[in-house]
């Protein structure tokens, strides 16, 4: 292998890591500590040519190939035992054109990279809520965050991309060139090539009214019902997420995170949530958007994670009560249940513009088991699966590809795109990756 790795080193401008190299251990790790894989070689690319060379090398040597952006996918698709990782963590440059209100982001940029670059000009594109998540990886699955109601899904703001196909071809996707591919990149994942550059529309925004509202005890159910009522006809200026957790004594807790971008310093729409009994901490205030982006800030490679959920058409009382009941079912804090509202701008967009099939859903509800002790693996995974089956009766459009584990059956992947989109995605796969070289993802097999 050593001679072969030298050959790769010679053909890259970036660097190559193998077992024993100082940075290998850190670079093989994902966000999810449940994933513990040892790649044969990690190619840290710095440009399109490097990506093409790495793709050619991996195929010529018959290595399984994984693509790594920000390393956050809970399924651990970015790492592969004994294979090749095309690591984009040295491709994180973000260029902003404030006049045109666009950002051009390299394939390995994180949300912190992109937000810092765009906020320097008082601009923003709607992204993920954790700064270390990969911009491209998140966009390829849709993208839900603090500005979804205002500006839509992240992929709705993607207007062009440049990628390297497994055959080494450099392809641009936009409304004018390869528009079917642009459609596929809006939700279809990393199935068609390695995206070296993603281009986003930007919107003016500097400050928001946001932060955490924390509730405890029996009033958690009331607060969650209020969130549900609020989004039915709330203004576009308000995005909202909620997370059920527990304290160590297993008393239920709810964290509601609003993000309001209207004029008011004290938005009337938030008053019911800020006055309801059971509120134990009101951290909502006017703050810079970059502060809002730090509300959820988990450590990288710290916890073991297993996530499973469903998009739902509604959040009925029975489901709310069942979800709260699930928080105590394990006999220890199980992690959380995340509820993301999809009201507002995602519904304005022509559904035919993107490959994803969940735009009509009201909420994305995800059981997110997290734990540290490997002895708890089985029961924590079981907790997430059972909690997801509690949500399933209200399911529409399957689950969220960005939160799926690697063990999801093909039917769930298919359902996430919808029956019309899946064959179209398969046709795109046949065109750009007929050998399914890029299969370490929520995989779309080529049309047979
Ligand atoms: C802590 C945390 C917070 C999150 N927050 C949000 C959130 O707020 N909103 C949301 O919608 N999702 C969120 N996610 C989910 C996240 O968007 C997806 O898991 C996404 O796949 C992560 O992308 P990544 O590049 O960080 O991950 P990686 O594991 O590096 O990549 C995942 C896969 O994406 C593909 N990929 C990544 N980059 C490229 C590229 N340049 N070219 C081609 N394919 C590529 C590859 O198939 C790769 O295997 C979060 C996940 C975590 C762990």
Short mmCIF file of C-alpha atoms and ligand atoms in Angstrom, two decimals:
data_model
loop_
_atom_site.label_atom_id
_atom_site.label_comp_id
_atom_site.label_asym_id
_atom_site.label_seq_id
_atom_site.Cartn_x
_atom_site.Cartn_y
_atom_site.Cartn_z
CA UNK A 1 0.00 0.00 0.00
CA UNK A 2 2.88 2.39 0.85
CA UNK A 3 4.02 2.67 -2.79
CA UNK A 4 0.44 3.18 -3.90
CA UNK A 5 -0.09 5.95 -1.38
CA UNK A 6 3.08 7.66 -2.63
CA UNK A 7 1.53 7.63 -6.09
CA UNK A 8 -1.54 9.46 -4.69
CA UNK A 9 0.68 11.92 -2.80
CA UNK A 10 2.47 12.74 -6.04
CA UNK A 11 -0.76 13.43 -7.87
CA UNK A 12 -2.30 15.76 -5.25
CA UNK A 13 -1.52 19.35 -4.33
CA UNK A 14 -3.25 18.69 -1.01
CA UNK A 15 -2.01 16.10 1.45
CA UNK A 16 -2.62 12.43 2.15
CA UNK A 17 -3.04 10.80 5.56
CA UNK A 18 -2.60 7.15 6.47
CA UNK A 19 -2.58 5.31 9.79
CA UNK A 20 0.33 6.56 11.90
CA UNK A 21 0.23 10.11 10.51
CA UNK A 22 -0.22 12.73 13.21
CA UNK A 23 -3.60 13.99 11.98
CA UNK A 24 -5.03 10.64 10.89
CA UNK A 25 -6.88 9.86 14.14
CA UNK A 26 -8.61 13.26 14.25
CA UNK A 27 -9.43 13.19 10.55
CA UNK A 28 -11.05 9.77 10.57
CA UNK A 29 -13.49 10.79 13.34
CA UNK A 30 -17.06 11.88 12.62
CA UNK A 31 -19.42 13.93 14.74
CA UNK A 32 -21.05 10.65 15.80
CA UNK A 33 -18.76 8.63 18.08
CA UNK A 34 -20.84 5.52 17.33
CA UNK A 35 -18.99 5.43 14.00
CA UNK A 36 -15.45 4.09 14.44
CA UNK A 37 -13.91 3.41 11.04
CA UNK A 38 -10.32 3.26 9.83
CA UNK A 39 -9.89 4.37 6.23
CA UNK A 40 -6.88 3.05 4.30
CA UNK A 41 -6.18 6.56 3.06
CA UNK A 42 -7.55 10.07 3.51
CA UNK A 43 -7.00 12.48 0.60
CA UNK A 44 -7.24 16.07 1.81
CA UNK A 45 -7.97 17.80 -1.46
CA UNK A 46 -7.56 21.49 -2.11
CA UNK A 47 -9.08 21.95 -5.57
CA UNK A 48 -11.04 20.37 -8.42
CA UNK A 49 -7.96 18.67 -9.85
CA UNK A 50 -7.22 17.03 -6.51
CA UNK A 51 -10.78 15.75 -6.27
CA UNK A 52 -10.60 14.33 -9.80
CA UNK A 53 -7.22 12.70 -9.05
CA UNK A 54 -8.52 11.17 -5.81
CA UNK A 55 -11.64 9.82 -7.54
CA UNK A 56 -9.51 8.27 -10.28
CA UNK A 57 -7.10 6.77 -7.75
CA UNK A 58 -9.85 5.21 -5.65
CA UNK A 59 -11.55 3.63 -8.65
CA UNK A 60 -8.31 2.35 -10.18
CA UNK A 61 -7.40 0.65 -6.87
CA UNK A 62 -10.91 -0.71 -6.27
CA UNK A 63 -11.27 1.19 -3.01
CA UNK A 64 -14.65 2.07 -1.49
CA UNK A 65 -14.94 5.86 -1.64
CA UNK A 66 -16.44 8.18 0.98
CA UNK A 67 -16.81 11.96 0.71
CA UNK A 68 -16.30 14.10 3.75
CA UNK A 69 -17.60 17.66 4.10
CA UNK A 70 -18.20 18.75 7.69
CA UNK A 71 -18.30 15.17 9.06
CA UNK A 72 -21.73 15.64 10.68
CA UNK A 73 -23.90 13.10 8.94
CA UNK A 74 -25.17 10.88 11.79
CA UNK A 75 -24.91 7.81 9.54
CA UNK A 76 -21.15 8.31 9.33
CA UNK A 77 -21.18 8.22 5.53
CA UNK A 78 -17.98 10.28 5.50
CA UNK A 79 -15.81 7.44 6.85
CA UNK A 80 -15.12 4.02 5.37
CA UNK A 81 -13.10 1.08 6.69
CA UNK A 82 -10.10 0.24 4.46
CA UNK A 83 -11.28 2.64 1.76
CA UNK A 84 -10.52 6.13 0.49
CA UNK A 85 -11.94 9.29 2.07
CA UNK A 86 -12.08 12.34 -0.16
CA UNK A 87 -11.79 14.93 2.59
CA UNK A 88 -12.82 18.48 1.67
CA UNK A 89 -11.90 20.09 4.98
CA UNK A 90 -9.14 22.12 3.27
CA UNK A 91 -11.65 23.49 0.75
CA UNK A 92 -13.49 25.96 2.98
CA UNK A 93 -13.14 29.26 1.19
CA UNK A 94 -16.30 31.40 0.89
CA UNK A 95 -16.45 34.35 -1.51
CA UNK A 96 -19.25 36.90 -1.20
CA UNK A 97 -20.39 39.34 -3.85
CA UNK A 98 -22.41 41.88 -1.83
CA UNK A 99 -23.61 43.71 -4.95
CA UNK A 100 -25.09 40.62 -6.52
CA UNK A 101 -26.01 39.21 -3.10
CA UNK A 102 -24.47 35.82 -3.75
CA UNK A 103 -21.98 33.58 -1.94
CA UNK A 104 -19.73 31.00 -3.57
CA UNK A 105 -18.80 28.36 -1.04
CA UNK A 106 -16.17 25.63 -1.50
CA UNK A 107 -17.37 22.05 -0.96
CA UNK A 108 -15.90 21.65 2.55
CA UNK A 109 -17.02 24.97 4.07
CA UNK A 110 -18.93 24.86 7.34
CA UNK A 111 -21.82 27.08 8.40
CA UNK A 112 -19.48 29.05 10.61
CA UNK A 113 -17.29 29.76 7.55
CA UNK A 114 -20.25 30.79 5.43
CA UNK A 115 -22.08 32.81 8.10
CA UNK A 116 -18.91 34.69 9.07
CA UNK A 117 -18.24 35.60 5.43
CA UNK A 118 -21.82 36.65 4.61
CA UNK A 119 -22.47 38.46 7.90
CA UNK A 120 -19.41 40.63 7.24
CA UNK A 121 -21.67 42.20 4.58
CA UNK A 122 -24.90 42.04 6.61
CA UNK A 123 -26.14 39.17 4.43
CA UNK A 124 -27.30 35.64 5.10
CA UNK A 125 -28.55 32.45 3.51
CA UNK A 126 -30.75 30.10 5.56
CA UNK A 127 -28.60 27.25 6.88
CA UNK A 128 -28.12 24.79 9.71
CA UNK A 129 -28.16 25.65 13.40
CA UNK A 130 -24.72 24.24 14.30
CA UNK A 131 -21.67 26.09 12.98
CA UNK A 132 -19.45 23.05 12.41
CA UNK A 133 -21.93 21.30 10.06
CA UNK A 134 -20.92 21.14 6.40
CA UNK A 135 -22.71 23.64 4.15
CA UNK A 136 -22.77 21.39 1.10
CA UNK A 137 -23.70 18.18 2.92
CA UNK A 138 -26.63 19.94 4.59
CA UNK A 139 -27.79 21.63 1.38
CA UNK A 140 -27.76 18.36 -0.55
CA UNK A 141 -30.38 16.99 1.87
CA UNK A 142 -32.56 20.14 1.96
CA UNK A 143 -31.54 22.24 4.96
CA UNK A 144 -33.77 23.34 7.87
CA UNK A 145 -32.72 26.02 10.36
CA UNK A 146 -33.36 29.34 12.11
CA UNK A 147 -34.41 31.13 8.90
CA UNK A 148 -36.55 28.50 7.19
CA UNK A 149 -39.86 30.37 7.52
CA UNK A 150 -38.28 33.58 6.20
CA UNK A 151 -36.16 32.34 3.26
CA UNK A 152 -37.05 28.69 2.68
CA UNK A 153 -34.95 25.55 2.78
CA UNK A 154 -31.23 25.96 2.20
CA UNK A 155 -31.46 24.10 -1.11
CA UNK A 156 -34.10 26.61 -2.30
CA UNK A 157 -31.33 29.23 -2.15
CA UNK A 158 -28.80 27.11 -4.06
CA UNK A 159 -28.78 28.50 -7.60
CA UNK A 160 -25.69 26.79 -9.03
CA UNK A 161 -23.00 24.23 -8.23
CA UNK A 162 -19.83 22.88 -9.77
CA UNK A 163 -19.00 19.24 -9.28
CA UNK A 164 -16.56 16.54 -10.28
CA UNK A 165 -18.19 13.32 -11.43
CA UNK A 166 -16.62 9.92 -10.77
CA UNK A 167 -15.51 9.93 -14.44
CA UNK A 168 -13.48 13.08 -13.69
CA UNK A 169 -15.77 15.35 -15.68
CA UNK A 170 -16.31 18.87 -14.31
CA UNK A 171 -19.99 19.77 -14.57
CA UNK A 172 -21.78 23.00 -13.79
CA UNK A 173 -25.42 22.82 -12.71
CA UNK A 174 -27.64 25.90 -12.88
CA UNK A 175 -30.99 26.90 -14.36
CA UNK A 176 -29.23 27.38 -17.73
CA UNK A 177 -26.84 24.45 -17.69
CA UNK A 178 -27.76 20.92 -16.63
CA UNK A 179 -30.87 22.15 -14.86
CA UNK A 180 -32.02 18.61 -14.14
CA UNK A 181 -28.82 18.11 -12.15
CA UNK A 182 -29.47 21.30 -10.15
CA UNK A 183 -32.93 19.90 -9.37
CA UNK A 184 -31.30 16.65 -8.17
CA UNK A 185 -28.75 18.44 -6.01
CA UNK A 186 -31.61 20.14 -4.18
CA UNK A 187 -32.33 17.17 -1.94
CA UNK A 188 -30.81 14.20 -3.78
CA UNK A 189 -27.64 14.08 -1.65
CA UNK A 190 -24.06 13.40 -2.69
CA UNK A 191 -25.08 10.87 -5.32
CA UNK A 192 -23.95 12.55 -8.53
CA UNK A 193 -20.47 13.89 -7.93
CA UNK A 194 -18.23 15.70 -5.48
CA UNK A 195 -19.48 19.28 -5.21
CA UNK A 196 -16.43 21.53 -5.26
CA UNK A 197 -18.39 24.75 -5.20
CA UNK A 198 -21.98 25.68 -4.21
CA UNK A 199 -23.50 29.07 -5.00
CA UNK A 200 -26.21 30.67 -2.86
CA UNK A 201 -28.57 33.64 -2.99
CA UNK A 202 -28.21 35.96 0.00
CA UNK A 203 -30.66 38.13 1.93
CA UNK A 204 -30.01 41.23 4.04
CA UNK A 205 -30.10 40.45 7.77
CA UNK A 206 -27.98 41.43 10.76
CA UNK A 207 -29.95 41.16 13.97
CA UNK A 208 -32.75 38.90 15.14
CA UNK A 209 -34.90 38.45 18.23
CA UNK A 210 -33.99 34.97 19.36
CA UNK A 211 -32.56 32.75 22.08
CA UNK A 212 -33.85 29.98 24.30
CA UNK A 213 -37.17 29.67 26.11
CA UNK A 214 -37.00 26.85 28.65
CA UNK A 215 -39.98 25.10 30.24
CA UNK A 216 -40.14 22.43 32.90
CA UNK A 217 -42.56 19.99 34.47
CA UNK A 218 -46.20 19.42 33.66
CA UNK A 219 -46.50 22.65 31.65
CA UNK A 220 -44.16 21.31 28.95
CA UNK A 221 -47.19 19.86 27.11
CA UNK A 222 -48.99 23.23 27.24
CA UNK A 223 -45.95 25.04 25.87
CA UNK A 224 -45.54 22.56 23.03
CA UNK A 225 -49.23 22.94 22.13
CA UNK A 226 -48.68 26.69 22.05
CA UNK A 227 -45.80 26.25 19.59
CA UNK A 228 -48.10 24.17 17.41
CA UNK A 229 -50.86 26.83 17.48
CA UNK A 230 -48.38 29.63 16.89
CA UNK A 231 -47.08 28.36 13.56
CA UNK A 232 -50.54 27.89 12.05
CA UNK A 233 -50.80 31.54 11.10
CA UNK A 234 -47.69 33.20 12.46
CA UNK A 235 -45.88 35.82 10.41
CA UNK A 236 -43.12 34.90 7.98
CA UNK A 237 -40.64 36.70 10.22
CA UNK A 238 -40.69 33.87 12.75
CA UNK A 239 -38.96 30.49 12.45
CA UNK A 240 -39.27 28.12 15.36
CA UNK A 241 -37.76 24.89 16.64
CA UNK A 242 -38.45 23.00 19.86
CA UNK A 243 -36.56 20.25 21.63
CA UNK A 244 -37.89 17.90 24.28
CA UNK A 245 -35.31 16.75 26.82
CA UNK A 246 -35.27 15.75 30.50
CA UNK A 247 -33.22 16.68 33.52
CA UNK A 248 -31.28 14.00 35.43
CA UNK A 249 -34.36 13.19 37.53
CA UNK A 250 -36.25 12.56 34.25
CA UNK A 251 -38.55 15.57 34.66
CA UNK A 252 -39.48 16.67 31.12
CA UNK A 253 -37.99 19.86 29.76
CA UNK A 254 -38.75 21.80 26.60
CA UNK A 255 -36.43 24.24 24.89
CA UNK A 256 -38.13 26.46 22.32
CA UNK A 257 -35.89 28.45 20.01
CA UNK A 258 -37.62 31.21 18.07
CA UNK A 259 -35.86 33.35 15.48
CA UNK A 260 -37.77 36.54 14.67
CA UNK A 261 -36.52 38.89 11.97
CA UNK A 262 -39.22 41.60 11.97
CA UNK A 263 -38.95 45.16 13.27
CA UNK A 264 -40.26 44.70 16.81
CA UNK A 265 -37.87 44.40 19.77
CA UNK A 266 -40.59 42.58 21.71
CA UNK A 267 -42.63 40.67 19.12
CA UNK A 268 -46.27 40.25 20.07
CA UNK A 269 -46.33 36.86 18.40
CA UNK A 270 -43.93 35.52 21.06
CA UNK A 271 -45.81 36.88 24.10
CA UNK A 272 -47.95 33.77 24.75
CA UNK A 273 -44.79 31.64 24.87
CA UNK A 274 -43.05 34.14 27.16
CA UNK A 275 -45.88 34.33 29.68
CA UNK A 276 -47.15 30.76 29.88
CA UNK A 277 -46.74 29.09 33.31
CA UNK A 278 -43.90 26.57 33.31
CA UNK A 279 -41.41 28.96 31.70
CA UNK A 280 -38.29 28.78 33.84
CA UNK A 281 -35.84 30.68 31.66
CA UNK A 282 -36.47 33.39 29.09
CA UNK A 283 -33.23 33.96 27.18
CA UNK A 284 -34.92 35.70 24.24
CA UNK A 285 -33.35 39.01 23.27
CA UNK A 286 -32.27 41.10 20.33
CA UNK A 287 -28.94 39.73 19.17
CA UNK A 288 -26.62 39.40 16.20
CA UNK A 289 -27.54 36.56 13.85
CA UNK A 290 -24.14 34.98 14.59
CA UNK A 291 -25.17 34.77 18.28
CA UNK A 292 -28.38 32.98 17.29
CA UNK A 293 -26.25 30.49 15.35
CA UNK A 294 -24.42 29.55 18.57
CA UNK A 295 -27.49 28.50 20.57
CA UNK A 296 -26.98 24.82 19.83
CA UNK A 297 -23.28 24.11 20.04
CA UNK A 298 -22.60 20.41 20.67
CA UNK A 299 -19.07 19.03 20.93
CA UNK A 300 -17.69 17.15 17.93
CA UNK A 301 -16.95 13.42 18.35
CA UNK A 302 -18.15 13.41 21.96
CA UNK A 303 -21.46 11.51 22.01
CA UNK A 304 -22.78 8.36 20.41
CA UNK A 305 -25.87 9.18 18.32
CA UNK A 306 -28.72 7.36 16.62
CA UNK A 307 -31.47 9.45 15.01
CA UNK A 308 -34.76 8.44 13.44
CA UNK A 309 -37.84 10.50 12.67
CA UNK A 310 -40.69 11.43 10.37
CA UNK A 311 -42.13 14.45 8.68
CA UNK A 312 -45.67 14.88 9.99
CA UNK A 313 -48.75 16.68 8.68
CA UNK A 314 -49.84 17.72 12.18
CA UNK A 315 -48.86 17.56 15.84
CA UNK A 316 -52.01 16.30 17.59
CA UNK A 317 -52.40 16.28 21.39
CA UNK A 318 -52.00 12.53 21.48
CA UNK A 319 -48.66 12.66 19.71
CA UNK A 320 -47.43 15.46 22.00
CA UNK A 321 -48.38 13.42 25.07
CA UNK A 322 -46.80 10.26 23.65
CA UNK A 323 -43.57 12.10 22.85
CA UNK A 324 -43.35 13.48 26.38
CA UNK A 325 -44.02 9.95 27.68
CA UNK A 326 -41.13 8.63 25.57
CA UNK A 327 -38.71 10.96 27.35
CA UNK A 328 -38.94 8.86 30.53
CA UNK A 329 -39.24 5.43 28.88
CA UNK A 330 -35.55 4.59 29.05
CA UNK A 331 -35.17 5.25 32.78
CA UNK A 332 -32.33 7.69 32.08
CA UNK A 333 -32.11 10.81 29.89
CA UNK A 334 -32.32 9.40 26.34
CA UNK A 335 -31.19 12.44 24.34
CA UNK A 336 -33.89 14.60 22.78
CA UNK A 337 -36.79 14.88 20.38
CA UNK A 338 -36.39 17.73 17.91
CA UNK A 339 -39.45 19.38 16.38
CA UNK A 340 -38.74 21.69 13.43
CA UNK A 341 -41.56 23.72 11.91
CA UNK A 342 -41.74 23.98 8.12
CA UNK A 343 -44.26 26.83 7.93
CA UNK A 344 -43.71 29.90 5.77
CA UNK A 345 -41.34 30.20 2.81
CA UNK A 346 -40.80 26.47 2.00
CA UNK A 347 -44.46 26.38 0.98
CA UNK A 348 -44.03 29.29 -1.49
CA UNK A 349 -41.51 27.45 -3.61
CA UNK A 350 -42.58 25.44 -6.66
CA UNK A 351 -42.30 21.82 -5.46
CA UNK A 352 -41.01 20.87 -8.92
CA UNK A 353 -37.84 22.93 -8.35
CA UNK A 354 -36.30 20.41 -5.92
CA UNK A 355 -36.00 16.64 -5.61
CA UNK A 356 -37.23 16.48 -2.04
CA UNK A 357 -40.67 15.28 -1.08
CA UNK A 358 -41.38 16.82 2.34
CA UNK A 359 -42.16 20.44 1.56
CA UNK A 360 -45.85 20.02 2.43
CA UNK A 361 -45.19 18.63 5.91
CA UNK A 362 -45.98 20.78 8.95
CA UNK A 363 -43.11 19.55 11.17
CA UNK A 364 -40.04 17.37 11.11
CA UNK A 365 -40.08 15.30 14.31
CA UNK A 366 -36.87 13.41 15.10
CA UNK A 367 -35.94 11.11 17.95
CA UNK A 368 -32.29 11.86 18.64
CA UNK A 369 -30.79 9.33 21.02
CA UNK A 370 -27.44 10.42 22.38
CA UNK A 371 -25.30 8.71 25.00
CA UNK A 372 -21.66 8.07 25.86
CA UNK A 373 -21.38 4.54 27.27
CA UNK A 374 -20.97 1.84 24.55
CA UNK A 375 -22.83 -0.55 26.89
CA UNK A 376 -25.96 1.52 26.21
CA UNK A 377 -25.78 1.20 22.41
CA UNK A 378 -28.52 -1.35 21.98
CA UNK A 379 -31.10 0.18 24.33
CA UNK A 380 -30.47 3.74 23.08
CA UNK A 381 -30.89 2.68 19.46
CA UNK A 382 -34.03 0.81 20.43
CA UNK A 383 -35.35 3.94 22.19
CA UNK A 384 -34.93 6.00 19.00
CA UNK A 385 -36.57 3.33 16.84
CA UNK A 386 -39.53 2.90 19.20
CA UNK A 387 -39.97 6.66 19.51
CA UNK A 388 -39.96 6.96 15.71
CA UNK A 389 -42.65 4.29 15.52
CA UNK A 390 -44.73 6.43 17.91
CA UNK A 391 -44.49 9.26 15.36
CA UNK A 392 -45.08 7.04 12.31
CA UNK A 393 -48.93 7.08 12.30
CA UNK A 394 -48.76 10.81 11.44
CA UNK A 395 -45.91 10.43 8.95
CA UNK A 396 -45.94 12.06 5.52
CA UNK A 397 -43.06 11.92 3.02
CA UNK A 398 -40.90 9.53 5.03
CA UNK A 399 -37.95 10.80 7.08
CA UNK A 400 -35.32 13.49 6.66
CA UNK A 401 -32.35 12.15 4.65
CA UNK A 402 -30.00 14.51 6.53
CA UNK A 403 -30.81 12.82 9.85
CA UNK A 404 -31.05 9.21 8.64
CA UNK A 405 -28.76 6.45 9.81
CA UNK A 406 -27.13 4.05 7.37
CA UNK A 407 -29.59 1.25 8.15
CA UNK A 408 -32.66 2.88 6.58
CA UNK A 409 -34.32 0.56 4.05
CA UNK A 410 -34.51 1.72 0.44
CA UNK A 411 -38.28 2.27 0.83
CA UNK A 412 -37.70 4.98 3.42
CA UNK A 413 -35.14 6.67 1.17
CA UNK A 414 -37.56 6.44 -1.74
CA UNK A 415 -40.39 7.87 0.40
CA UNK A 416 -38.22 10.84 1.36
CA UNK A 417 -38.15 11.93 -2.31
CA UNK A 418 -41.64 10.88 -3.34
CA UNK A 419 -42.70 8.40 -6.05
CA UNK A 420 -42.27 10.85 -8.96
CA UNK A 421 -38.83 12.12 -8.00
CA UNK A 422 -37.17 8.79 -7.29
CA UNK A 423 -37.10 7.49 -10.90
CA UNK A 424 -35.89 10.91 -12.09
CA UNK A 425 -33.09 10.78 -9.52
CA UNK A 426 -32.21 7.27 -10.67
CA UNK A 427 -31.96 8.52 -14.25
CA UNK A 428 -29.62 11.30 -13.09
CA UNK A 429 -27.57 8.76 -11.17
CA UNK A 430 -27.24 6.61 -14.30
CA UNK A 431 -26.00 9.60 -16.21
CA UNK A 432 -23.46 10.98 -13.71
CA UNK A 433 -22.46 7.93 -11.63
CA UNK A 434 -23.55 4.77 -13.48
CA UNK A 435 -21.14 2.58 -11.48
CA UNK A 436 -22.55 3.86 -8.14
CA UNK A 437 -19.04 4.86 -7.07
CA UNK A 438 -20.61 7.39 -4.70
CA UNK A 439 -22.76 4.97 -2.69
CA UNK A 440 -21.82 5.98 0.84
CA UNK A 441 -24.88 8.21 1.20
CA UNK A 442 -28.67 7.79 1.32
CA UNK A 443 -28.16 5.91 -1.88
CA UNK A 444 -30.06 6.28 -5.12
CA UNK A 445 -29.17 3.22 -7.18
CA UNK A 446 -28.72 3.86 -10.92
CA UNK A 447 -31.76 2.97 -13.06
CA UNK A 448 -31.35 -0.61 -14.26
C1 LIG B 1 -24.87 18.51 15.32
C2 LIG B 1 -25.62 18.46 14.04
C3 LIG B 1 -26.44 19.51 13.69
C4 LIG B 1 -27.16 19.49 12.52
N1 LIG B 1 -27.98 20.54 12.24
C5 LIG B 1 -28.73 20.52 11.13
C6 LIG B 1 -29.61 21.61 10.84
O1 LIG B 1 -29.71 22.57 11.58
N2 LIG B 1 -30.35 21.53 9.71
C7 LIG B 1 -30.27 20.47 8.86
O2 LIG B 1 -30.99 20.48 7.85
N3 LIG B 1 -29.43 19.45 9.09
C8 LIG B 1 -28.66 19.45 10.21
N4 LIG B 1 -27.83 18.40 10.47
C9 LIG B 1 -27.76 17.27 9.54
C10 LIG B 1 -26.72 17.55 8.47
O3 LIG B 1 -27.20 18.55 7.60
C11 LIG B 1 -26.45 16.32 7.60
O4 LIG B 1 -26.11 15.25 8.41
C12 LIG B 1 -25.39 16.57 6.54
O5 LIG B 1 -25.26 15.43 5.73
C13 LIG B 1 -24.06 16.92 7.16
O6 LIG B 1 -23.16 17.34 6.18
P1 LIG B 1 -21.61 17.30 6.49
O7 LIG B 1 -20.89 17.74 5.29
O8 LIG B 1 -21.34 17.98 7.77
O9 LIG B 1 -21.41 15.76 6.77
P2 LIG B 1 -20.46 14.65 6.16
O10 LIG B 1 -20.68 13.49 7.06
O11 LIG B 1 -19.09 15.13 5.94
O12 LIG B 1 -21.09 14.37 4.76
C14 LIG B 1 -22.29 13.67 4.65
C15 LIG B 1 -22.51 13.25 3.24
O13 LIG B 1 -22.88 14.39 2.48
C16 LIG B 1 -22.31 14.28 1.19
N5 LIG B 1 -21.41 15.42 0.98
C17 LIG B 1 -20.94 16.30 1.89
N6 LIG B 1 -20.23 17.25 1.26
C18 LIG B 1 -20.25 16.93 -0.05
C19 LIG B 1 -19.70 17.53 -1.21
N7 LIG B 1 -19.00 18.66 -1.17
N8 LIG B 1 -19.94 16.94 -2.41
C20 LIG B 1 -20.67 15.82 -2.50
N9 LIG B 1 -21.21 15.21 -1.44
C21 LIG B 1 -21.00 15.78 -0.23
C22 LIG B 1 -21.60 12.97 1.11
O14 LIG B 1 -22.49 11.99 0.62
C23 LIG B 1 -21.29 12.70 2.55
O15 LIG B 1 -21.10 11.36 2.81
C24 LIG B 1 -27.07 18.39 11.64
C25 LIG B 1 -26.25 17.31 11.99
C26 LIG B 1 -25.53 17.35 13.18
C27 LIG B 1 -24.70 16.19 13.58
#
